[in-house]
Amino acid sequence: QQQVKQSPQSLIVQKGGISIINCAYENTAFDYFPWYQQFPGKGPALLIAIRPDVSEKKEGRFTISFNKSAKQFSLHIMDSQPGDSATYFCAAGVFGGSARQLTFGSGTQLTVLP
Amino acid sequence: DAGVIQSPRHEVTEMGQEVTLRCKPISGHDYLFWYRQTMMRGLELLIYFNNNVPIDDSGMPEDRFSAKMPNASFSTLKIQPSEPRDSAVYFCASSLFLAGGVGELFFGEGSRLTVL
């Protein structure tokens, strides 16, 4: 019930295209959904996060869409750039809970071709 | 702030040897996490501390793994004896508790361990 399933495992997009990464969760107690971005040789870094009181959150070219009834959320990268090439992890956790754990998805390796 | 600092960045050792990975969290952060990253299993939480106290070590794979946090600015992850299947990138991360919120996880750059 703690699992977060992420797809696709890898994604290749042309420059200027839209990248879409999907995640699904089972635990209905999850109410905090961040996305982390990891460049080669670096640790993951927080990119954007959403709580289920909104269905969408946008920051620049990055948008999270959230579907509470389906227990799914996705990351959309508009106008994808070669500099966006990285591994993206979705995660889920409990907002304000006593446990400070996040359950991470398996990651998506995004390659944006020039 | 310099961020989360991990050492060594790379470690190559032989099976059976002891390995010690080190982490300095961001000053003022009250949570520290150790993660392991592999292609097969992704990011796995091994253990986390709150105010230097281990809270949940259920992710530690075996008794060969141990972690300590003697003070707020230092933590170690030790593997003894090491085995080839321990080869992975080990990340340390820290965060600050936010009342009514979830503190952002700040990761170090990782320690890449290769056990021959």
Coordinates of C-alpha atoms in Angstrom, one line a residue:
Chain A
Q1 CA 0.0 0.0 0.0
Q2 CA 3.0 2.2 0.3
Q3 CA 4.1 1.8 -3.3
V4 CA 4.1 4.6 -5.8
K5 CA 4.1 3.3 -9.4
Q6 CA 5.8 5.5 -12.0
S7 CA 5.8 5.3 -15.8
P8 CA 7.4 5.4 -18.3
Q9 CA 10.8 4.1 -17.2
S10 CA 12.4 6.2 -20.0
L11 CA 11.2 8.9 -22.3
I12 CA 12.7 10.5 -25.3
V13 CA 11.3 13.8 -26.5
Q14 CA 12.2 16.3 -29.2
K15 CA 13.2 19.8 -28.2
G16 CA 10.0 21.9 -27.9
G17 CA 7.8 18.9 -27.2
I18 CA 5.8 17.9 -24.2
S19 CA 7.1 15.4 -21.7
I20 CA 4.6 13.6 -19.6
I21 CA 5.4 11.3 -16.6
N22 CA 2.7 9.5 -14.7
C23 CA 2.4 8.2 -11.2
A24 CA -0.2 6.2 -9.3
Y25 CA -0.5 5.5 -5.6
E26 CA -2.6 3.3 -3.4
N27 CA -2.4 4.7 0.1
T28 CA -5.3 7.2 0.5
A29 CA -3.5 8.7 3.5
F30 CA -1.0 10.3 1.1
D31 CA -1.7 14.0 0.7
Y32 CA 1.6 15.5 -0.4
F33 CA 3.0 14.8 -3.9
P34 CA 6.4 16.2 -4.8
W35 CA 8.5 15.7 -7.9
Y36 CA 12.3 15.5 -7.7
Q37 CA 14.7 16.1 -10.5
Q38 CA 18.1 14.4 -10.6
F39 CA 21.0 15.2 -12.9
P40 CA 23.8 12.7 -13.5
G41 CA 26.2 12.6 -10.6
K42 CA 24.0 14.7 -8.4
G43 CA 21.4 14.1 -5.7
P44 CA 17.7 14.6 -6.4
A45 CA 16.4 18.1 -5.9
L46 CA 12.8 19.2 -5.3
L47 CA 11.2 20.5 -8.5
I48 CA 7.6 21.1 -7.7
A49 CA 5.0 19.7 -5.3
I50 CA 1.2 19.6 -5.0
R51 CA -1.4 18.9 -2.4
P52 CA -4.8 17.3 -3.3
D53 CA -6.8 20.4 -2.5
V54 CA -5.9 21.6 -6.0
S55 CA -6.1 19.6 -9.3
E56 CA -3.2 21.4 -10.9
K57 CA -0.1 23.4 -10.1
K58 CA 2.1 25.2 -12.5
E59 CA 5.6 26.6 -12.1
G60 CA 7.0 27.9 -15.3
R61 CA 7.2 25.1 -17.9
F62 CA 6.4 22.4 -15.2
T63 CA 2.9 21.4 -14.3
I64 CA 1.6 18.8 -11.9
S65 CA -1.9 17.4 -12.6
F66 CA -3.6 15.6 -9.8
N67 CA -6.6 13.2 -10.0
K68 CA -7.7 12.3 -6.5
S69 CA -10.4 9.9 -7.4
A70 CA -8.1 7.9 -9.7
K71 CA -5.2 8.3 -7.2
Q72 CA -2.9 9.5 -10.0
F73 CA -0.8 12.5 -10.6
S74 CA 1.5 13.5 -13.5
L75 CA 4.2 15.9 -14.4
H76 CA 4.0 17.8 -17.7
I77 CA 7.1 19.6 -19.0
M78 CA 6.1 22.0 -21.7
D79 CA 8.5 23.2 -24.4
S80 CA 11.0 20.5 -23.3
Q81 CA 14.6 21.6 -23.5
P82 CA 17.9 19.6 -23.7
G83 CA 18.7 21.0 -20.2
D84 CA 15.7 19.2 -18.9
S85 CA 17.3 15.8 -19.6
A86 CA 17.5 14.2 -16.2
T87 CA 15.8 11.5 -14.1
Y88 CA 12.5 12.5 -12.5
F89 CA 11.1 10.9 -9.4
C90 CA 7.6 11.3 -8.2
A91 CA 7.0 10.8 -4.5
A92 CA 4.1 10.7 -2.0
G93 CA 3.9 11.4 1.7
V94 CA 1.7 12.6 4.5
F95 CA 1.6 16.3 4.9
G96 CA 2.1 17.4 8.5
G97 CA 2.3 13.8 9.7
S98 CA 4.6 12.6 12.3
A99 CA 6.6 10.4 9.9
R100 CA 8.9 12.3 7.6
Q101 CA 9.2 9.7 5.0
L102 CA 8.5 10.0 1.4
T103 CA 7.8 7.0 -0.8
F104 CA 9.5 7.4 -4.2
G105 CA 8.5 6.1 -7.6
S106 CA 11.1 4.2 -9.6
G107 CA 12.1 7.1 -11.7
T108 CA 11.9 8.2 -15.3
Q109 CA 14.9 9.0 -17.4
L110 CA 14.1 11.8 -19.7
T111 CA 16.2 12.6 -22.7
V112 CA 15.3 15.7 -24.7
L113 CA 16.9 15.7 -28.2
P114 CA 18.2 19.0 -29.6
Chain B
D1 CA 24.9 27.2 3.3
A2 CA 27.0 24.5 1.7
G3 CA 24.2 22.0 1.5
V4 CA 24.4 18.4 2.6
I5 CA 28.0 17.2 2.4
Q6 CA 28.8 13.5 1.9
S7 CA 32.1 11.7 1.8
P8 CA 33.7 9.9 0.2
R9 CA 32.2 10.6 -3.3
H10 CA 33.5 7.3 -4.6
E11 CA 34.6 4.2 -2.8
V12 CA 35.9 1.1 -4.3
T13 CA 36.6 -1.8 -1.9
E14 CA 36.9 -5.5 -1.8
M15 CA 34.3 -7.9 -0.5
G16 CA 34.5 -8.3 3.3
Q17 CA 36.0 -4.9 4.0
E18 CA 34.3 -2.4 6.2
V19 CA 32.9 0.7 4.6
T20 CA 32.0 3.9 6.4
L21 CA 30.1 6.7 4.6
R22 CA 29.8 10.1 6.2
C23 CA 27.3 12.9 6.1
K24 CA 27.1 16.4 7.3
P25 CA 23.5 17.7 7.1
I26 CA 22.4 21.3 6.6
S27 CA 22.9 23.3 9.8
G28 CA 19.6 23.6 11.7
H29 CA 17.9 20.7 10.0
D30 CA 16.4 18.2 12.5
Y31 CA 15.8 15.2 10.2
L32 CA 18.4 13.1 8.5
F33 CA 17.8 10.3 6.0
W34 CA 20.0 7.7 4.4
Y35 CA 18.8 6.4 1.0
R36 CA 20.3 3.8 -1.3
Q37 CA 19.9 4.1 -5.1
T38 CA 20.2 1.2 -7.6
M39 CA 19.0 0.7 -11.1
M40 CA 16.9 -2.3 -9.9
R41 CA 15.3 -0.9 -6.8
G42 CA 15.4 2.9 -7.3
L43 CA 15.6 5.1 -4.2
E44 CA 15.2 3.1 -1.0
L45 CA 15.0 4.7 2.4
L46 CA 17.3 2.9 4.8
I47 CA 17.0 4.8 8.0
Y48 CA 16.1 8.2 9.3
F49 CA 16.9 10.2 12.4
N50 CA 15.0 13.0 14.2
N51 CA 17.1 15.2 16.5
N52 CA 19.9 12.6 16.3
V53 CA 17.6 9.7 17.4
P54 CA 17.0 6.9 15.0
I55 CA 13.3 6.8 14.3
D56 CA 12.8 4.1 11.6
D57 CA 15.5 1.7 10.5
S58 CA 13.1 -0.8 8.9
G59 CA 14.8 -0.2 5.5
M60 CA 18.2 -1.3 6.6
P61 CA 18.7 -4.4 4.6
E62 CA 20.7 -6.5 7.0
D63 CA 22.6 -6.5 10.3
R64 CA 25.7 -5.7 8.3
F65 CA 24.4 -2.2 8.0
S66 CA 24.4 0.3 10.8
A67 CA 24.0 4.0 11.1
K68 CA 24.8 6.5 13.8
M69 CA 24.2 10.2 14.4
P70 CA 26.4 11.2 17.4
N71 CA 25.5 14.9 17.0
A72 CA 23.4 17.2 14.9
S73 CA 26.1 17.8 12.4
F74 CA 27.4 14.3 11.6
S75 CA 26.1 10.9 10.7
T76 CA 27.7 7.7 9.5
L77 CA 26.5 4.7 7.6
K78 CA 28.6 1.6 8.1
I79 CA 28.6 -1.6 6.2
Q80 CA 30.6 -4.5 7.7
P81 CA 31.4 -6.8 6.0
S82 CA 30.6 -5.4 2.6
E83 CA 29.4 -7.5 -0.3
P84 CA 29.2 -6.9 -4.0
R85 CA 25.4 -6.6 -3.8
D86 CA 25.9 -3.5 -1.6
S87 CA 27.3 -1.6 -4.7
A88 CA 25.0 1.4 -5.1
V89 CA 24.9 5.1 -4.7
Y90 CA 24.2 6.1 -1.1
F91 CA 22.5 9.4 -0.5
C92 CA 22.2 11.4 2.7
A93 CA 19.4 13.9 2.9
S94 CA 18.2 16.4 5.6
S95 CA 15.1 18.4 6.2
L96 CA 13.6 20.8 8.7
F97 CA 10.3 20.0 10.4
L98 CA 7.6 22.5 9.4
A99 CA 4.6 22.6 11.7
G100 CA 1.6 21.6 9.6
G101 CA 3.8 21.0 6.6
V102 CA 6.4 18.8 5.0
G103 CA 10.0 20.0 5.0
E104 CA 11.8 19.8 1.7
L105 CA 14.3 17.0 1.4
F106 CA 17.8 18.3 0.6
F107 CA 20.0 15.6 -0.8
G108 CA 23.8 15.4 -0.9
E109 CA 25.6 14.4 -4.0
G110 CA 25.9 10.8 -3.0
S111 CA 28.6 8.3 -2.3
R112 CA 29.1 5.8 -5.1
L113 CA 30.2 2.5 -3.5
T114 CA 31.6 -0.4 -5.6
V115 CA 32.3 -3.6 -3.8
L116 CA 34.5 -6.0 -5.8

